[in-house]
């Protein structure tokens, strides 16, 4: 295969005697390697790139790029589409935002394997930990599987819109083996062995790796820890060994305080496999922590350990109500509220002065180590339920509390209670210092992802993270040049996850393509839609400056957005990965 800089004649070694299915003409071609772009055409036949060069021949369809940038499609390495894809094979909105390959099952929050008797428990956990509508999950998930291999088989049979790769999830494995006790205790030797056997079977069936979480922010129904958080060192090491026996696979972890970088370096040394560590966010209240973490990761890499810090290029902000305020739920003091059985009990807890005092005390004691760290000036009223409160919309909580002569926690809870907890707020939480975030993104080894697409649908929508990287961070701020920004979204994650034949524009590679205008590319404003199963709401978004997306040669988006036949399923379930 010859790269763009190797052009020495009319085309990269291709037979032009037959008509192409598609030719994209006169494009600025970014091949995903980070190399400088070249002007030329790209031809597609049978879903693959057939030729790259100037003045390609006839085609059944010709797209005049007129100098627009042509790049590989975005590989989104951190999504939670495991449930949504069973009722929405195109996993809206990602393909219309440039994503041609999605990696599912991050943090280990998968829906396979799952026994019939554990389905409702699994859905209730997802409702809490990933902000998914329980009504939507109950109405939408197609439970045409029990094991992980059967889940992949189902996706393959029903077809998928984008290409997908799936992690085997730790919490699902634990629940399958231990049932309700998965959230209560450590596993026995026999249970660990059973989980390891299931994981081996998942890897043989085509899992991209093994995903887990030890994060204190990850709680399931009633505030109980997600199952993977109960795993001890013995269990973790046994499962990672089971994953790595084939010489393939990525271990993905959303880390907590007990899984330190030195500990994960030991894991990487034993497994001899990449360890992807989430989530690297910068906090203004603890500004050195993210750089200390990144320094430790890079020192481990210098010792030959393949540790990869997973970060975001988007500020972490969340819309929420006090019916389920995710940003507070990592706090120990919030556990009684999470365990409330009905709205009346929840409101009683919110009114309790002693409970409020415990929350204030923890916010002070753990400042800089929580998801929300008491930065009330970064918390705003979005939408009020009562007309008399409309003037509060858009105002910061610290200002409103000061005007009312109240403590900010008292003010926000009193406002929410006065509106039956229907008030919508937004919190600007982490990753909002451009200088600091830019330093993290400029590190060539960080994995830029963390869209969380498919999860927290009522809180935020970062599925367009790739467009934001190319627009805000590359064009507007110059943190990365455009070839490097494209590489970080395409060739780099393809190499990390062992996805062969994708992520680069090369003859013979899959025709996963993205055509865009570098001068205008960006993610558009978010909007609220009520189109999930059971009419549940979600935040979604559209693209700016994106003129075309092709998945395996099939066009799925144009300059107006999604344009594919919803019945078409051009994607592939990826089940073979490079060592």
GROMACS .gro file of N, CA and C in nm, residues 423-523:
model
  303
  423UNK      N    1  -3.716   2.179   3.809
  423UNK     CA    2  -3.624   2.282   3.760
  423UNK      C    3  -3.503   2.216   3.694
  424UNK      N    4  -3.464   2.268   3.576
  424UNK     CA    5  -3.346   2.218   3.506
  424UNK      C    6  -3.230   2.314   3.529
  425UNK      N    7  -3.116   2.259   3.568
  425UNK     CA    8  -2.994   2.335   3.590
  425UNK      C    9  -2.886   2.284   3.494
  426UNK      N   10  -2.781   2.361   3.477
  426UNK     CA   11  -2.663   2.314   3.406
  426UNK      C   12  -2.541   2.347   3.490
  427UNK      N   13  -2.449   2.253   3.495
  427UNK     CA   14  -2.324   2.272   3.569
  427UNK      C   15  -2.206   2.263   3.473
  428UNK      N   16  -2.120   2.363   3.477
  428UNK     CA   17  -1.994   2.360   3.404
  428UNK      C   18  -1.890   2.303   3.500
  429UNK      N   19  -1.856   2.175   3.479
  429UNK     CA   20  -1.786   2.101   3.584
  429UNK      C   21  -1.634   2.101   3.568
  430UNK      N   22  -1.586   2.046   3.459
  430UNK     CA   23  -1.444   2.021   3.443
  430UNK      C   24  -1.400   2.057   3.301
  431UNK      N   25  -1.268   2.066   3.281
  431UNK     CA   26  -1.212   2.077   3.147
  431UNK      C   27  -1.254   2.208   3.080
  432UNK      N   28  -1.264   2.317   3.155
  432UNK     CA   29  -1.308   2.443   3.095
  432UNK      C   30  -1.201   2.552   3.097
  433UNK      N   31  -1.075   2.514   3.121
  433UNK     CA   32  -0.962   2.606   3.112
  433UNK      C   33  -0.888   2.573   2.983
  434UNK      N   34  -0.903   2.656   2.880
  434UNK     CA   35  -0.848   2.623   2.749
  434UNK      C   36  -0.697   2.605   2.752
  435UNK      N   37  -0.626   2.684   2.830
  435UNK     CA   38  -0.480   2.670   2.835
  435UNK      C   39  -0.441   2.533   2.891
  436UNK      N   40  -0.503   2.494   3.001
  436UNK     CA   41  -0.469   2.366   3.063
  436UNK      C   42  -0.514   2.249   2.976
  437UNK      N   43  -0.636   2.256   2.924
  437UNK     CA   44  -0.687   2.147   2.840
  437UNK      C   45  -0.603   2.136   2.713
  438UNK      N   46  -0.564   2.250   2.658
  438UNK     CA   47  -0.480   2.248   2.539
  438UNK      C   48  -0.349   2.175   2.562
  439UNK      N   49  -0.289   2.189   2.679
  439UNK     CA   50  -0.165   2.116   2.711
  439UNK      C   51  -0.190   1.965   2.711
  440UNK      N   52  -0.306   1.923   2.762
  440UNK     CA   53  -0.338   1.780   2.765
  440UNK      C   54  -0.360   1.727   2.624
  441UNK      N   55  -0.435   1.803   2.543
  441UNK     CA   56  -0.463   1.758   2.406
  441UNK      C   57  -0.337   1.756   2.320
  442UNK      N   58  -0.245   1.846   2.348
  442UNK     CA   59  -0.122   1.852   2.268
  442UNK      C   60  -0.030   1.734   2.294
  443UNK      N   61  -0.047   1.666   2.406
  443UNK     CA   62   0.033   1.546   2.431
  443UNK      C   63  -0.003   1.442   2.325
  444UNK      N   64   0.093   1.397   2.245
  444UNK     CA   65   0.059   1.310   2.130
  444UNK      C   66   0.010   1.172   2.168
  445UNK      N   67   0.024   1.134   2.297
  445UNK     CA   68  -0.015   0.999   2.338
  445UNK      C   69  -0.152   0.991   2.403
  446UNK      N   70  -0.214   1.105   2.435
  446UNK     CA   71  -0.347   1.098   2.494
  446UNK      C   72  -0.447   1.052   2.389
  447UNK      N   73  -0.546   0.976   2.434
  447UNK     CA   74  -0.653   0.932   2.345
  447UNK      C   75  -0.771   1.028   2.362
  448UNK      N   76  -0.799   1.106   2.258
  448UNK     CA   77  -0.905   1.206   2.263
  448UNK      C   78  -1.036   1.139   2.227
  449UNK      N   79  -1.124   1.131   2.325
  449UNK     CA   80  -1.250   1.060   2.306
  449UNK      C   81  -1.348   1.105   2.413
  450UNK      N   82  -1.398   1.011   2.493
  450UNK     CA   83  -1.485   1.041   2.606
  450UNK      C   84  -1.613   1.114   2.566
  451UNK      N   85  -1.668   1.080   2.448
  451UNK     CA   86  -1.795   1.142   2.411
  451UNK      C   87  -1.907   1.095   2.503
  452UNK      N   88  -1.895   0.971   2.556
  452UNK     CA   89  -2.002   0.909   2.634
  452UNK      C   90  -2.132   0.897   2.554
  453UNK      N   91  -2.122   0.900   2.421
  453UNK     CA   92  -2.240   0.896   2.336
  453UNK      C   93  -2.327   0.775   2.370
  454UNK      N   94  -2.456   0.800   2.383
  454UNK     CA   95  -2.550   0.697   2.423
  454UNK      C   96  -2.585   0.700   2.570
  455UNK      N   97  -2.508   0.775   2.649
  455UNK     CA   98  -2.532   0.784   2.793
  455UNK      C   99  -2.557   0.928   2.833
  456UNK      N  100  -2.609   0.947   2.955
  456UNK     CA  101  -2.634   1.080   3.011
  456UNK      C  102  -2.712   1.167   2.912
  457UNK      N  103  -2.810   1.106   2.846
  457UNK     CA  104  -2.877   1.173   2.736
  457UNK      C  105  -2.955   1.296   2.780
  458UNK      N  106  -2.996   1.303   2.905
  458UNK     CA  107  -3.066   1.422   2.952
  458UNK      C  108  -2.970   1.527   3.005
  459UNK      N  109  -2.839   1.493   3.014
  459UNK     CA  110  -2.741   1.584   3.073
  459UNK      C  111  -2.658   1.657   2.968
  460UNK      N  112  -2.608   1.585   2.868
  460UNK     CA  113  -2.522   1.648   2.767
  460UNK      C  114  -2.518   1.562   2.642
  461UNK      N  115  -2.461   1.619   2.536
  461UNK     CA  116  -2.440   1.545   2.411
  461UNK      C  117  -2.306   1.587   2.354
  462UNK      N  118  -2.205   1.502   2.370
  462UNK     CA  119  -2.071   1.529   2.319
  462UNK      C  120  -2.035   1.438   2.201
  463UNK      N  121  -2.137   1.382   2.133
  463UNK     CA  122  -2.110   1.293   2.020
  463UNK      C  123  -2.035   1.364   1.908
  464UNK      N  124  -2.042   1.497   1.903
  464UNK     CA  125  -1.971   1.574   1.801
  464UNK      C  126  -1.832   1.619   1.843
  465UNK      N  127  -1.771   1.545   1.935
  465UNK     CA  128  -1.640   1.586   1.987
  465UNK      C  129  -1.535   1.602   1.877
  466UNK      N  130  -1.540   1.517   1.775
  466UNK     CA  131  -1.439   1.523   1.669
  466UNK      C  132  -1.447   1.652   1.589
  467UNK      N  133  -1.569   1.698   1.563
  467UNK     CA  134  -1.587   1.824   1.493
  467UNK      C  135  -1.536   1.940   1.579
  468UNK      N  136  -1.556   1.930   1.710
  468UNK     CA  137  -1.508   2.033   1.802
  468UNK      C  138  -1.355   2.035   1.805
  469UNK      N  139  -1.292   1.919   1.797
  469UNK     CA  140  -1.145   1.915   1.796
  469UNK      C  141  -1.092   1.984   1.671
  470UNK      N  142  -1.151   1.952   1.556
  470UNK     CA  143  -1.100   2.011   1.432
  470UNK      C  144  -1.132   2.159   1.420
  471UNK      N  145  -1.246   2.201   1.476
  471UNK     CA  146  -1.284   2.341   1.467
  471UNK      C  147  -1.222   2.426   1.576
  472UNK      N  148  -1.263   2.403   1.699
  472UNK     CA  149  -1.218   2.488   1.810
  472UNK      C  150  -1.069   2.473   1.838
  473UNK      N  151  -1.022   2.349   1.852
  473UNK     CA  152  -0.885   2.328   1.898
  473UNK      C  153  -0.782   2.339   1.786
  474UNK      N  154  -0.818   2.299   1.665
  474UNK     CA  155  -0.722   2.307   1.554
  474UNK      C  156  -0.731   2.441   1.483
  475UNK      N  157  -0.847   2.470   1.423
  475UNK     CA  158  -0.859   2.593   1.345
  475UNK      C  159  -0.851   2.718   1.432
  476UNK      N  160  -0.931   2.722   1.540
  476UNK     CA  161  -0.945   2.846   1.617
  476UNK      C  162  -0.828   2.872   1.710
  477UNK      N  163  -0.779   2.769   1.778
  477UNK     CA  164  -0.674   2.788   1.879
  477UNK      C  165  -0.537   2.739   1.835
  478UNK      N  166  -0.530   2.656   1.731
  478UNK     CA  167  -0.401   2.612   1.680
  478UNK      C  168  -0.326   2.518   1.773
  479UNK      N  169  -0.395   2.451   1.864
  479UNK     CA  170  -0.329   2.357   1.955
  479UNK      C  171  -0.272   2.238   1.877
  480UNK      N  172  -0.346   2.192   1.776
  480UNK     CA  173  -0.301   2.089   1.684
  480UNK      C  174  -0.320   2.141   1.543
  481UNK      N  175  -0.229   2.105   1.450
  481UNK     CA  176  -0.261   2.137   1.312
  481UNK      C  177  -0.365   2.037   1.263
  482UNK      N  178  -0.429   2.065   1.151
  482UNK     CA  179  -0.540   1.981   1.105
  482UNK      C  180  -0.497   1.838   1.076
  483UNK      N  181  -0.384   1.813   1.010
  483UNK     CA  182  -0.344   1.673   0.991
  483UNK      C  183  -0.330   1.596   1.121
  484UNK      N  184  -0.277   1.661   1.225
  484UNK     CA  185  -0.263   1.593   1.353
  484UNK      C  186  -0.399   1.573   1.420
  485UNK      N  187  -0.488   1.671   1.410
  485UNK     CA  188  -0.621   1.655   1.466
  485UNK      C  189  -0.693   1.537   1.401
  486UNK      N  190  -0.684   1.527   1.269
  486UNK     CA  191  -0.746   1.414   1.198
  486UNK      C  192  -0.684   1.283   1.244
  487UNK      N  193  -0.552   1.280   1.257
  487UNK     CA  194  -0.483   1.158   1.302
  487UNK      C  195  -0.530   1.114   1.439
  488UNK      N  196  -0.550   1.208   1.529
  488UNK     CA  197  -0.591   1.174   1.666
  488UNK      C  198  -0.733   1.119   1.670
  489UNK      N  199  -0.812   1.145   1.566
  489UNK     CA  200  -0.949   1.095   1.560
  489UNK      C  201  -0.964   0.969   1.477
  490UNK      N  202  -0.859   0.932   1.404
  490UNK     CA  203  -0.873   0.826   1.304
  490UNK      C  204  -0.761   0.722   1.313
  491UNK      N  205  -0.644   0.755   1.260
  491UNK     CA  206  -0.534   0.659   1.258
  491UNK      C  207  -0.487   0.618   1.395
  492UNK      N  208  -0.483   0.714   1.489
  492UNK     CA  209  -0.435   0.680   1.623
  492UNK      C  210  -0.528   0.582   1.694
  493UNK      N  211  -0.661   0.608   1.705
  493UNK     CA  212  -0.746   0.509   1.771
  493UNK      C  213  -0.755   0.376   1.697
  494UNK      N  214  -0.744   0.377   1.565
  494UNK     CA  215  -0.744   0.250   1.491
  494UNK      C  216  -0.626   0.164   1.535
  495UNK      N  217  -0.508   0.225   1.551
  495UNK     CA  218  -0.391   0.153   1.597
  495UNK      C  219  -0.407   0.108   1.742
  496UNK      N  220  -0.459   0.194   1.827
  496UNK     CA  221  -0.476   0.162   1.969
  496UNK      C  222  -0.565   0.039   1.987
  497UNK      N  223  -0.678   0.035   1.918
  497UNK     CA  224  -0.773  -0.075   1.936
  497UNK      C  225  -0.747  -0.193   1.844
  498UNK      N  226  -0.644  -0.184   1.761
  498UNK     CA  227  -0.613  -0.295   1.671
  498UNK      C  228  -0.714  -0.312   1.559
  499UNK      N  229  -0.775  -0.201   1.516
  499UNK     CA  230  -0.874  -0.205   1.408
  499UNK      C  231  -0.799  -0.197   1.275
  500UNK      N  232  -0.794  -0.305   1.206
  500UNK     CA  233  -0.717  -0.313   1.081
  500UNK      C  234  -0.802  -0.269   0.963
  501UNK      N  235  -0.736  -0.207   0.866
  501UNK     CA  236  -0.804  -0.170   0.742
  501UNK      C  237  -0.896  -0.051   0.755
  502UNK      N  238  -0.886   0.024   0.863
  502UNK     CA  239  -0.967   0.143   0.884
  502UNK      C  240  -0.880   0.250   0.952
  503UNK      N  241  -0.928   0.373   0.953
  503UNK     CA  242  -0.857   0.481   1.020
  503UNK      C  243  -0.757   0.553   0.934
  504UNK      N  244  -0.729   0.502   0.814
  504UNK     CA  245  -0.638   0.565   0.720
  504UNK      C  246  -0.701   0.562   0.581
  505UNK      N  247  -0.661   0.655   0.496
  505UNK     CA  248  -0.700   0.651   0.355
  505UNK      C  249  -0.588   0.581   0.279
  506UNK      N  250  -0.609   0.455   0.253
  506UNK     CA  251  -0.513   0.370   0.185
  506UNK      C  252  -0.589   0.281   0.086
  507UNK      N  253  -0.528   0.255  -0.026
  507UNK     CA  254  -0.589   0.163  -0.121
  507UNK      C  255  -0.614   0.028  -0.054
  508UNK      N  256  -0.735  -0.023  -0.068
  508UNK     CA  257  -0.773  -0.150  -0.007
  508UNK      C  258  -0.838  -0.136   0.129
  509UNK      N  259  -0.827  -0.018   0.191
  509UNK     CA  260  -0.891   0.004   0.320
  509UNK      C  261  -1.041   0.032   0.301
  510UNK      N  262  -1.117   0.010   0.407
  510UNK     CA  263  -1.260   0.038   0.403
  510UNK      C  264  -1.284   0.186   0.373
  511UNK      N  265  -1.387   0.213   0.294
  511UNK     CA  266  -1.420   0.350   0.255
  511UNK      C  267  -1.506   0.416   0.362
  512UNK      N  268  -1.446   0.435   0.479
  512UNK     CA  269  -1.506   0.513   0.588
  512UNK      C  270  -1.452   0.654   0.573
  513UNK      N  271  -1.536   0.748   0.532
  513UNK     CA  272  -1.489   0.877   0.485
  513UNK      C  273  -1.568   0.992   0.547
  514UNK      N  274  -1.503   1.106   0.555
  514UNK     CA  275  -1.564   1.228   0.609
  514UNK      C  276  -1.516   1.345   0.524
  515UNK      N  277  -1.611   1.419   0.465
  515UNK     CA  278  -1.581   1.536   0.381
  515UNK      C  279  -1.629   1.660   0.455
  516UNK      N  280  -1.539   1.755   0.477
  516UNK     CA  281  -1.574   1.871   0.560
  516UNK      C  282  -1.500   1.996   0.515
  517UNK      N  283  -1.551   2.109   0.561
  517UNK     CA  284  -1.491   2.239   0.533
  517UNK      C  285  -1.408   2.282   0.653
  518UNK      N  286  -1.276   2.284   0.642
  518UNK     CA  287  -1.194   2.322   0.758
  518UNK      C  288  -1.223   2.463   0.809
  519UNK      N  289  -1.277   2.549   0.723
  519UNK     CA  290  -1.302   2.688   0.763
  519UNK      C  291  -1.424   2.702   0.853
  520UNK      N  292  -1.514   2.604   0.849
  520UNK     CA  293  -1.639   2.619   0.925
  520UNK      C  294  -1.670   2.500   1.015
  521UNK      N  295  -1.596   2.391   1.005
  521UNK     CA  296  -1.634   2.268   1.077
  521UNK      C  297  -1.646   2.295   1.227
  522UNK      N  298  -1.753   2.244   1.284
  522UNK     CA  299  -1.781   2.264   1.428
  522UNK      C  300  -1.901   2.177   1.464
  523UNK      N  301  -1.924   2.162   1.594
  523UNK     CA  302  -2.048   2.099   1.637
  523UNK      C  303  -2.153   2.208   1.658
   0.00000   0.00000   0.00000
